[in-house]
PDB file of C-alpha atoms in Angstrom:
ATOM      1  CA  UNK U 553     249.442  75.929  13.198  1.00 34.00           C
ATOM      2  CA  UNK U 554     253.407  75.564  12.626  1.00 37.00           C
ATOM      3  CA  UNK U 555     254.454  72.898  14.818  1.00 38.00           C
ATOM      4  CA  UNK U 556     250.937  71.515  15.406  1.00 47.00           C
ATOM      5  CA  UNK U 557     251.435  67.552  16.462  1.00 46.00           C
ATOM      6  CA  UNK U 558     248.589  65.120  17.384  1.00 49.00           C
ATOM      7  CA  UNK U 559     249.900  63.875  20.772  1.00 51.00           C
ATOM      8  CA  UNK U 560     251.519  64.662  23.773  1.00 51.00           C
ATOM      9  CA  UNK U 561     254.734  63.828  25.779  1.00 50.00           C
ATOM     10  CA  UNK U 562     254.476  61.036  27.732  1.00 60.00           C
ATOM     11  CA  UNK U 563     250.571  60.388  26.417  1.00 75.00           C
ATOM     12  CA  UNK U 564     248.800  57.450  25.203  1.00 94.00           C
ATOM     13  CA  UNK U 565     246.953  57.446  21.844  1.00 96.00           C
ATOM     14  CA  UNK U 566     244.425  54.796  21.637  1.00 97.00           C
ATOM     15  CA  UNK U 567     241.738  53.775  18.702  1.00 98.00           C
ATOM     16  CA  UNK U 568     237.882  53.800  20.667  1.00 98.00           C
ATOM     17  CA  UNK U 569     235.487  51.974  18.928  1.00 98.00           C
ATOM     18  CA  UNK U 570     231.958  53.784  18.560  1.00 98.00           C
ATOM     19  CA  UNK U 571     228.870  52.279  16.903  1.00 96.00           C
ATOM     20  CA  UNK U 572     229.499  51.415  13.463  1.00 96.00           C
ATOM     21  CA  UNK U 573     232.899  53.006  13.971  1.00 97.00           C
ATOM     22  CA  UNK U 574     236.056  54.352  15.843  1.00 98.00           C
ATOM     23  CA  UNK U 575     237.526  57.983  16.554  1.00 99.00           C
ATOM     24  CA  UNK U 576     241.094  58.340  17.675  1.00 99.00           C
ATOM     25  CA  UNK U 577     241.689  59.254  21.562  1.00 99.00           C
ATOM     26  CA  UNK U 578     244.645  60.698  23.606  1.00 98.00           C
ATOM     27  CA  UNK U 579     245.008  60.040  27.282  1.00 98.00           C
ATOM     28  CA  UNK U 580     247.610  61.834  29.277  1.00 98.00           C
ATOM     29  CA  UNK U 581     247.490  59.112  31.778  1.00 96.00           C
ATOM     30  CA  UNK U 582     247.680  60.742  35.759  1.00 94.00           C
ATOM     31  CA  UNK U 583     244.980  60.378  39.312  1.00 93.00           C
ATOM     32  CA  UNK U 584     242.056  61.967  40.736  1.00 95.00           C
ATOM     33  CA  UNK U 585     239.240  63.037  38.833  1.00 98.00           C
ATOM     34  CA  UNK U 586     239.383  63.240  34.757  1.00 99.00           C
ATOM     35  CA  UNK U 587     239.053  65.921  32.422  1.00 99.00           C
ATOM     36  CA  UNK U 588     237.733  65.029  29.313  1.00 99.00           C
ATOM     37  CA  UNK U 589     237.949  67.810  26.287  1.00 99.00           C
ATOM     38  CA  UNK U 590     235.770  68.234  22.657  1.00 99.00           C
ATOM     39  CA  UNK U 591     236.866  70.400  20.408  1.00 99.00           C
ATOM     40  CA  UNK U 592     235.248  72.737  17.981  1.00 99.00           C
ATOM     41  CA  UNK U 593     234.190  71.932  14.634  1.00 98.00           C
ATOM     42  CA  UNK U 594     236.301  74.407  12.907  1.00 98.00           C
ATOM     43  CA  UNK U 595     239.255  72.095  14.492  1.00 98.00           C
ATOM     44  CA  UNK U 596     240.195  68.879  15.457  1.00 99.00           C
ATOM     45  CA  UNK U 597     242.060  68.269  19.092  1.00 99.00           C
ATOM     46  CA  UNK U 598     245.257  69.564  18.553  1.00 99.00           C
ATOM     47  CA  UNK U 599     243.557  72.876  19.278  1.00 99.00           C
ATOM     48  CA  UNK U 600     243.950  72.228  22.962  1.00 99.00           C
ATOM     49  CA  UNK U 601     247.726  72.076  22.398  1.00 98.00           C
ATOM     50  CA  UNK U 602     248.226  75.404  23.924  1.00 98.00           C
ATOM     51  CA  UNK U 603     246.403  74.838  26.887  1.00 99.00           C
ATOM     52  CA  UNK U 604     247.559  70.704  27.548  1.00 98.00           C
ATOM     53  CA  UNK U 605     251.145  71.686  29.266  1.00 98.00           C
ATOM     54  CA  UNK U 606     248.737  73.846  31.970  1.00 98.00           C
ATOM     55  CA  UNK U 607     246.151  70.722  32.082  1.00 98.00           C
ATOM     56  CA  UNK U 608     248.889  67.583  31.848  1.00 98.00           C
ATOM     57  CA  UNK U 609     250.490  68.418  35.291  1.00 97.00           C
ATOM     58  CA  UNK U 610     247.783  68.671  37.597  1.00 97.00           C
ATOM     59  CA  UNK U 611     244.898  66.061  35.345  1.00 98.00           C
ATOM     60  CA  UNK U 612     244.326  63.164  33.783  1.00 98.00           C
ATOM     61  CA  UNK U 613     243.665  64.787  30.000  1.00 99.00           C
ATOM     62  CA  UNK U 614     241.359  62.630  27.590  1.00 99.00           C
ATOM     63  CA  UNK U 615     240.914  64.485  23.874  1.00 99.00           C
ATOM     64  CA  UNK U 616     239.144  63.215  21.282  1.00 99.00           C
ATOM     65  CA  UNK U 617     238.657  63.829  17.232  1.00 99.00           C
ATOM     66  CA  UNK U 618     234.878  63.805  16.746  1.00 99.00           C
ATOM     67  CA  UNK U 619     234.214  61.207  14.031  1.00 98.00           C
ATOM     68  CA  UNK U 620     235.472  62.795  10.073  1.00 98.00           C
ATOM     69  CA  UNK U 621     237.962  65.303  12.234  1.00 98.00           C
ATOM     70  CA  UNK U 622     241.847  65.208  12.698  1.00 98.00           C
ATOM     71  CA  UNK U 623     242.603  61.463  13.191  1.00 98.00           C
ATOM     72  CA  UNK U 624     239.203  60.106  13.381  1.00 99.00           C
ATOM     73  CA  UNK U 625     237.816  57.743  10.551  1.00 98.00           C
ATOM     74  CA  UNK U 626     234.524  59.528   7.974  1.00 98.00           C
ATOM     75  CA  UNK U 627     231.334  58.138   9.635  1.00 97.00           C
ATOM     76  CA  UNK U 628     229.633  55.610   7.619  1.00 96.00           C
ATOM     77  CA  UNK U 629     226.612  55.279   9.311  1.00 96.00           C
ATOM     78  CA  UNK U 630     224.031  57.318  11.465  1.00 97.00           C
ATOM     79  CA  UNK U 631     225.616  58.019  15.238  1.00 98.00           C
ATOM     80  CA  UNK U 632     225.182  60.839  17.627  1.00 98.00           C
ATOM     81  CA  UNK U 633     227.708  62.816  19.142  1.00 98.00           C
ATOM     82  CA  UNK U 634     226.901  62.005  22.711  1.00 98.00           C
ATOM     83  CA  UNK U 635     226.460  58.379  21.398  1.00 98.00           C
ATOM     84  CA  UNK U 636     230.593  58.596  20.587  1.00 99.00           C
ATOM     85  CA  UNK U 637     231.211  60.828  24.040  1.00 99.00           C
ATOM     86  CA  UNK U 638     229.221  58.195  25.791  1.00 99.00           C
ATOM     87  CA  UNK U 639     231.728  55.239  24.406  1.00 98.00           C
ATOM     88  CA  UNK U 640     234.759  57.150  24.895  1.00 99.00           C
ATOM     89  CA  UNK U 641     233.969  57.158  28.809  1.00 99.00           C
ATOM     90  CA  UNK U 642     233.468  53.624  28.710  1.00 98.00           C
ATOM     91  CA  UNK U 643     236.359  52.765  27.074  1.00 98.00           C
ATOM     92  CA  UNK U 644     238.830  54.554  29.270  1.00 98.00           C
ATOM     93  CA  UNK U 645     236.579  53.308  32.443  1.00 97.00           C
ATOM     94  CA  UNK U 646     235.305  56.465  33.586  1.00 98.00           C
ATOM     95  CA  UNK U 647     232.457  56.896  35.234  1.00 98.00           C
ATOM     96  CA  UNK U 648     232.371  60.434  36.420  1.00 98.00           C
ATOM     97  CA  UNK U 649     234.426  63.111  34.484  1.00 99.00           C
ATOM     98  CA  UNK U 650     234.789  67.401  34.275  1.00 99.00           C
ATOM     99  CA  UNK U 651     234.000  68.154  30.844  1.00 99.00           C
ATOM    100  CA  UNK U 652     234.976  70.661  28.668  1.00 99.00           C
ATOM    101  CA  UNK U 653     233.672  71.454  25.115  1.00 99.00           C
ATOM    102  CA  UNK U 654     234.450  73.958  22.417  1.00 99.00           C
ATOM    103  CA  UNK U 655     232.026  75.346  20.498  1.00 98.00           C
ATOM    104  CA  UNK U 656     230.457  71.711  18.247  1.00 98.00           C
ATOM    105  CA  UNK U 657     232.181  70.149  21.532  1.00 99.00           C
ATOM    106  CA  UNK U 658     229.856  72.346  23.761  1.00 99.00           C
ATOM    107  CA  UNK U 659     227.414  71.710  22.180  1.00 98.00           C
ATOM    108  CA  UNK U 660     228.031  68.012  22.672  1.00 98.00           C
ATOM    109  CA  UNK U 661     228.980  68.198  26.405  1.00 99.00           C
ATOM    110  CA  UNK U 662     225.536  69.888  26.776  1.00 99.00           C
ATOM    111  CA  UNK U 663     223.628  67.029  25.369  1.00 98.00           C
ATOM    112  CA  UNK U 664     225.603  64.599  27.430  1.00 99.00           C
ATOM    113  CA  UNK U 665     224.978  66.138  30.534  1.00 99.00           C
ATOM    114  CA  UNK U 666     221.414  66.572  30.049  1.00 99.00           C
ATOM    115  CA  UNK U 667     220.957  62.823  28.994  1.00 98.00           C
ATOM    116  CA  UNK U 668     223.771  61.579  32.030  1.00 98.00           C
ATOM    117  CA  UNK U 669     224.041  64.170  34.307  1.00 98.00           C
ATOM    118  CA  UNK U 670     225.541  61.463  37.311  1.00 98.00           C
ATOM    119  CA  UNK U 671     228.330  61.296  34.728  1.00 99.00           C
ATOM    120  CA  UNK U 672     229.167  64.933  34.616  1.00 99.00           C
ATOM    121  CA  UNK U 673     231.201  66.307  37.785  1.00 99.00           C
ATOM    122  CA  UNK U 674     231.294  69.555  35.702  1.00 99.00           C
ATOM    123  CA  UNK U 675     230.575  71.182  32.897  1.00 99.00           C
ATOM    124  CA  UNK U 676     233.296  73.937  31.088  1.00 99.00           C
ATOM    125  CA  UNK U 677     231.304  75.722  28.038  1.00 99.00           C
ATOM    126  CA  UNK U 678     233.981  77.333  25.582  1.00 99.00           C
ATOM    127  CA  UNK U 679     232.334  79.632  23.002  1.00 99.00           C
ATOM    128  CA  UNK U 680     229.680  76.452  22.520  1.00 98.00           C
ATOM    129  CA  UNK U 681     226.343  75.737  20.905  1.00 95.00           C
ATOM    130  CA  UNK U 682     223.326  74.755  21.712  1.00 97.00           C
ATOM    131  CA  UNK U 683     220.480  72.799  19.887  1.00 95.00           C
ATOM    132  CA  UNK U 684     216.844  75.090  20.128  1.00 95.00           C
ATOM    133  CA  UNK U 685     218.375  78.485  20.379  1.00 96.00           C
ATOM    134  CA  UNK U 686     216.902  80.728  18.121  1.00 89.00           C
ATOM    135  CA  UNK U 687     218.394  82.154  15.203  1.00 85.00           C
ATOM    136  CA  UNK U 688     222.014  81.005  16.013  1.00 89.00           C
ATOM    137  CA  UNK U 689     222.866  80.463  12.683  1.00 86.00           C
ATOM    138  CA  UNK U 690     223.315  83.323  10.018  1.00 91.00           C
ATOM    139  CA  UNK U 691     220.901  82.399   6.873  1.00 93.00           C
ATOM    140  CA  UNK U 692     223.255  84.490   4.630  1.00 94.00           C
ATOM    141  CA  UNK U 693     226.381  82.661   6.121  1.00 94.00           C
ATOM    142  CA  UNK U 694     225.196  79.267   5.665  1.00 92.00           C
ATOM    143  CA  UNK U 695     224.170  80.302   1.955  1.00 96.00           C
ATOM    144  CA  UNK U 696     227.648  81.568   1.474  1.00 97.00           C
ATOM    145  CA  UNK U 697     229.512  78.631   2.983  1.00 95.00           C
ATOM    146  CA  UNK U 698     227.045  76.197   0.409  1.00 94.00           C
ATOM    147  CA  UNK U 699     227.715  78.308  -2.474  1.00 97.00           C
ATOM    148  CA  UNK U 700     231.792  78.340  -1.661  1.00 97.00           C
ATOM    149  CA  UNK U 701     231.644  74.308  -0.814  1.00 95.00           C
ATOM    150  CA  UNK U 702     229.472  73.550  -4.179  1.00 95.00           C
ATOM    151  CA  UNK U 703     232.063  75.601  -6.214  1.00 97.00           C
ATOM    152  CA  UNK U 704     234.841  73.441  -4.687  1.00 96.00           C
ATOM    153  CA  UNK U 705     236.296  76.866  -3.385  1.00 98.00           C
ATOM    154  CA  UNK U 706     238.410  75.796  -0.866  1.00 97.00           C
ATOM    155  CA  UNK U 707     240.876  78.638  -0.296  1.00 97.00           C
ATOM    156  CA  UNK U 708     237.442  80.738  -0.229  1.00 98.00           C
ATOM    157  CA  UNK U 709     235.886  79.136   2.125  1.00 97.00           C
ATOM    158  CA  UNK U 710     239.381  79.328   4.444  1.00 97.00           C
ATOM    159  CA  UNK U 711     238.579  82.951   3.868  1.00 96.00           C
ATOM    160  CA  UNK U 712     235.606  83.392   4.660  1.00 97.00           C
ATOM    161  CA  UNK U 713     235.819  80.972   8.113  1.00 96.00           C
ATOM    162  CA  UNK U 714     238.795  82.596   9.019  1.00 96.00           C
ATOM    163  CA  UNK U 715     236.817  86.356   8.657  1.00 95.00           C
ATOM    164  CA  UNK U 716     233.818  85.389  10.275  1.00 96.00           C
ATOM    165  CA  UNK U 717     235.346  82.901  13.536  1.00 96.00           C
ATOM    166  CA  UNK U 718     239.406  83.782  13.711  1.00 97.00           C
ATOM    167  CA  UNK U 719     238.811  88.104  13.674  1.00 94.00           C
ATOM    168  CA  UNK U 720     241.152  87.883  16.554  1.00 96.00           C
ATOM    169  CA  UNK U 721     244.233  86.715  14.676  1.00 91.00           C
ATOM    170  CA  UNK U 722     247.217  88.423  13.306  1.00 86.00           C
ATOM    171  CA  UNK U 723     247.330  87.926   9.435  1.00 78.00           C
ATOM    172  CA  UNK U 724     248.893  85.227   8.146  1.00 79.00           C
ATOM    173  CA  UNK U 725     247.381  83.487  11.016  1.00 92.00           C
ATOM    174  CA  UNK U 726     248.521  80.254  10.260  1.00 95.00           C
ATOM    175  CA  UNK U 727     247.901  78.192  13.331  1.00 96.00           C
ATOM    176  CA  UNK U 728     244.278  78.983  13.143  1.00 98.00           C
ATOM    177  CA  UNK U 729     244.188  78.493   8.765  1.00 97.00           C
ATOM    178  CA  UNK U 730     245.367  75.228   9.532  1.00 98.00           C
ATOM    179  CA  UNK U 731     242.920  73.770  11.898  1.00 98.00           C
ATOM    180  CA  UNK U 732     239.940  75.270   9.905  1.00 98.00           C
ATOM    181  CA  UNK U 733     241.182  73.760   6.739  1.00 98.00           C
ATOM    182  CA  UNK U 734     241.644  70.984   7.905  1.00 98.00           C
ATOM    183  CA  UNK U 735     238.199  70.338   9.713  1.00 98.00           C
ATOM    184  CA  UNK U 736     236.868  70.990   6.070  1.00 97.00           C
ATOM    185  CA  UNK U 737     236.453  66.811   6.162  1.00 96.00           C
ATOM    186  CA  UNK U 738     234.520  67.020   9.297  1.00 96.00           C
ATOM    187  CA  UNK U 739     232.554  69.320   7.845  1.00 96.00           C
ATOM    188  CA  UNK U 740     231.476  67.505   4.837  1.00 95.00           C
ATOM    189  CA  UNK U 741     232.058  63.955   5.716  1.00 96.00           C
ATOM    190  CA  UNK U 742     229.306  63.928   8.617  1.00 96.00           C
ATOM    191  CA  UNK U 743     226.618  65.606   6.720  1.00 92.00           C
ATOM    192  CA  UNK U 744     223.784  63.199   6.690  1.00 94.00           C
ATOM    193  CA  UNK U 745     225.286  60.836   9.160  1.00 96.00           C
ATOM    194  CA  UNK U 746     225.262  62.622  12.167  1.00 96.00           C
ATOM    195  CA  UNK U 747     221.894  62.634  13.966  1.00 96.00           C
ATOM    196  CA  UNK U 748     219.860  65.398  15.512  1.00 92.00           C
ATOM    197  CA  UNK U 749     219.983  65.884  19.161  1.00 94.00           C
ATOM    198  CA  UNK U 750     216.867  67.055  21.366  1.00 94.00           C
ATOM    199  CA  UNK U 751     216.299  70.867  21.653  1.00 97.00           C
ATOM    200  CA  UNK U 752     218.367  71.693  24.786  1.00 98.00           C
ATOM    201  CA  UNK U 753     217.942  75.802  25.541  1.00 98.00           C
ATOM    202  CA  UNK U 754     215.116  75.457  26.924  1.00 98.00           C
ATOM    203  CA  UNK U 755     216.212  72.603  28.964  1.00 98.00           C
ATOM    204  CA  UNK U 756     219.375  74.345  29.990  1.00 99.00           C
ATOM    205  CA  UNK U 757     218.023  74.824  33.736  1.00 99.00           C
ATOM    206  CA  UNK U 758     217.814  71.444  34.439  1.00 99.00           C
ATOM    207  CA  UNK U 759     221.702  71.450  34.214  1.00 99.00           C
ATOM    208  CA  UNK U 760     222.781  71.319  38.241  1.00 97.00           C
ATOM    209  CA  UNK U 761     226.199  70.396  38.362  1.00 98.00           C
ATOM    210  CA  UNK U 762     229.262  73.260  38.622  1.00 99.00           C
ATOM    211  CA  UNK U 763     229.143  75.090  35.664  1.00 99.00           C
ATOM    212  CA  UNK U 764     231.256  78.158  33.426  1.00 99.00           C
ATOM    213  CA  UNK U 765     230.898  79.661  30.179  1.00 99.00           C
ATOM    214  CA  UNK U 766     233.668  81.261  28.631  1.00 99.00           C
ATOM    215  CA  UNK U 767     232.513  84.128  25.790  1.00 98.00           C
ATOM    216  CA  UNK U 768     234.796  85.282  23.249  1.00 98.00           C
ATOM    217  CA  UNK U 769     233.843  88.757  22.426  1.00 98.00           C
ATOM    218  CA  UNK U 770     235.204  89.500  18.945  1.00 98.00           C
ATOM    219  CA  UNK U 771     232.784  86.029  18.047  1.00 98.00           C
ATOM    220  CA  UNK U 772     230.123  86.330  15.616  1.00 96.00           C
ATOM    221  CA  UNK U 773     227.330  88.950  17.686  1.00 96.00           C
ATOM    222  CA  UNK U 774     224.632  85.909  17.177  1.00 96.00           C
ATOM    223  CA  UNK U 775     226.772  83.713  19.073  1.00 97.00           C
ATOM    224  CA  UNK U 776     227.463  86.377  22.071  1.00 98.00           C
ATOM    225  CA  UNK U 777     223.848  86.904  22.073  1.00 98.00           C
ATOM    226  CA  UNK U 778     223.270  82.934  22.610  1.00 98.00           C
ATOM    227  CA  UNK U 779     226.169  82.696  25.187  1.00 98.00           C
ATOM    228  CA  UNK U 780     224.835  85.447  27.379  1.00 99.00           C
ATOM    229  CA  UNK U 781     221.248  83.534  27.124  1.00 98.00           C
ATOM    230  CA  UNK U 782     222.664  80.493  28.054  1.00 99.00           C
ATOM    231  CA  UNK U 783     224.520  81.527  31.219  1.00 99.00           C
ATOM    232  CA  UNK U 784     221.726  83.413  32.308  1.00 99.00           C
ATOM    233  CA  UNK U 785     219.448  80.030  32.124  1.00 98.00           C
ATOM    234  CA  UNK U 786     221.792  77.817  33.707  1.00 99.00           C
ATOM    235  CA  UNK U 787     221.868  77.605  37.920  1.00 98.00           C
ATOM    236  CA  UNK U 788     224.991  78.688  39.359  1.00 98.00           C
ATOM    237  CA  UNK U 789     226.891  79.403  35.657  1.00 99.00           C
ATOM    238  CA  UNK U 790     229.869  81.458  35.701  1.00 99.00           C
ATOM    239  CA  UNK U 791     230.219  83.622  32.780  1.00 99.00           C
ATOM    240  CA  UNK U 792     233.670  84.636  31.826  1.00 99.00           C
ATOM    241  CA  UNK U 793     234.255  87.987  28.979  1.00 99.00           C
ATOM    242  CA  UNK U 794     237.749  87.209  27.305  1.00 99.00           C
ATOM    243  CA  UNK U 795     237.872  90.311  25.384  1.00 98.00           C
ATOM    244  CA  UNK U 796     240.593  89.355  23.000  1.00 97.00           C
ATOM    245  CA  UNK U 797     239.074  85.745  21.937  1.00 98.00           C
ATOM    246  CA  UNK U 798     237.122  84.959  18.900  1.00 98.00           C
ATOM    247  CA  UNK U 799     235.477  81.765  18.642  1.00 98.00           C
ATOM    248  CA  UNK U 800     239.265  79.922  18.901  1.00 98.00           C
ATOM    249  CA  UNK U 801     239.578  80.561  23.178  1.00 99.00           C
ATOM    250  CA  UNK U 802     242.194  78.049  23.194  1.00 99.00           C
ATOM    251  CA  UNK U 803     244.818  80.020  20.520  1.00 98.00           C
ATOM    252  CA  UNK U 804     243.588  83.558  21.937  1.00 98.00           C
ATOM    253  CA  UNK U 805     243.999  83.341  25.218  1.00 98.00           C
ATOM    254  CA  UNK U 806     245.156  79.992  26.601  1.00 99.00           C
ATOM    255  CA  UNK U 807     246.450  80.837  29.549  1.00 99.00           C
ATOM    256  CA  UNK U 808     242.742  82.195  31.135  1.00 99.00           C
ATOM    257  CA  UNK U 809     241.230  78.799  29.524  1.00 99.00           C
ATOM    258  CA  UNK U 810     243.318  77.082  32.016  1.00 99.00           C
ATOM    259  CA  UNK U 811     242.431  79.654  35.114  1.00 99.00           C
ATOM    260  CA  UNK U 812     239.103  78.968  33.890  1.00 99.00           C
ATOM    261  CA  UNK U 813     239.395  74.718  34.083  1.00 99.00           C
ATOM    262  CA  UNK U 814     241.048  74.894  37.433  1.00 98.00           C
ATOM    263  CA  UNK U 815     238.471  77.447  39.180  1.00 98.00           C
ATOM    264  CA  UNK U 816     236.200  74.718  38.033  1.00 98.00           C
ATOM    265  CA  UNK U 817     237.753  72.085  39.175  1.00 98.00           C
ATOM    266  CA  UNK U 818     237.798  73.631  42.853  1.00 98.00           C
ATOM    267  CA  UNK U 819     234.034  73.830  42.571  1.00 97.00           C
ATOM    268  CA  UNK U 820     233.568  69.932  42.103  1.00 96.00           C
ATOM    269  CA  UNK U 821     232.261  68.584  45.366  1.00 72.00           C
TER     270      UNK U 821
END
């Protein structure tokens, strides 16, 4: 993304320590009730740049880069992501946030809210994952993107992530070629450190507090399918179409991402 930067006017970047580690954190500083945002993992957290100057003015605004990603240290060790979520809280002394996760970062926020849900004032679900669902992930496309990463074939693996989770952009799309390249690190420096989570689909009822899902529908049809499953399972959950996103919301269409946040902030009790 031209111009892509890792902080924010007037923001604080701080080093959190995790178990057996530390990821790098942003905190807009501000009152009231926080909103703390995971990215994808075909990113790192400047993909909530185009959405921040909507979110700054009226939150406090904690990112993170998930542990291999952006600014974040490669894990060393076994960790979880709602391990790291869970210390990131602590660290910044919250103990009730809104959170909002993208895709890997949905995933995550899921997880967390099933394990704390006092900690969770609400949940915002941006294109995300979920452990358990059923045939989420493409056999051929996972054989392709081993076959591509074996070969050392960087620019076509760019390619073929771009194709299959960026259909939405305007070629060269550079702002999105440059976060997926880059998460490349993530991608490879986690494997076999990050731990499992539970199976959560078929917990996803149990999830009570205020909740949206935001579908992108030019993303991949398995993860539409999932989306509209998990809505459907979840009390109360919003589901918003953004015809014109792909599995990037936050470059697509930034400005309903932030209509989204605040109608969910005005459900928090």
């Amino acid at each position: 993304m031209a111009g892509l930067s890792s902080g924010t006017v007037g923001s604080m970047e701080q080093t959190v320590k995790v178990e057996g580690g530390e990821v790098w954190a942003d905190d807009s500083g501000g009152e009231g009730l926080p909103l703390v945002l995971l990215h994808p993992g075909i990113a790192d957290s400047r993909v909530w740049e185009p959405v921040l100057p909507g979110l700054t003015t009226r939150y406090r605004v904690i990112r993170y880069d998930a542990r291999g990603f952006g600014k974040s240290p490669a894990p060393t060790g076994p960790y979880t992501q709602t391990g790291d979520l869970r210390r990131v809280l602590d660290h910044f002394g919250l103990d009730r946030a809104v959170l909002v996760g993208s895709s890997m970062g949905g995933k995550s926020v899921i997880d967390f809210a099933l394990s704390d849900p006092e900690r969770v004032a609400a949940l915002g679900l941006l294109v995300p994952g979920v452990t358990g669902y059923p045939k989420l992930e493409s056999p051929d496309l996972s054989a392709e993107i081993a076959r591509l990463a074996q070969a050392g074939d960087m620019d076509g693996l760019l390619a073929l992530s771009l194709r299959t989770f960026a259909a939405a952009g305007s070629a060269p799309d550079a702002r999105a070629a440059e976060l997926v390249r880059d998460s490349f690190r993530g991608w490879f420096s986690t494997y076999g450190h990050e731990q499992a989570e539970q199976p959560a689909f078929d917990r996803l009822s149990e999830l009570r507090m205020p909740c949206v899902l935001l579908l992108g529908e030019q993303d991949t049809p398995r993860l539409v399918a999932c989306n509209e499953a998990m809505a459907a399972r979840i009390p109360g959950c919003r589901l918003v179409r953004v015809p014109e996103s792909d599995h990037l919301p936050t470059l697509r269409a930034p400005g309903t991402v932030v209509r989204v946040i605040n109608g969910l902030f005005e459900r928090v009790g």
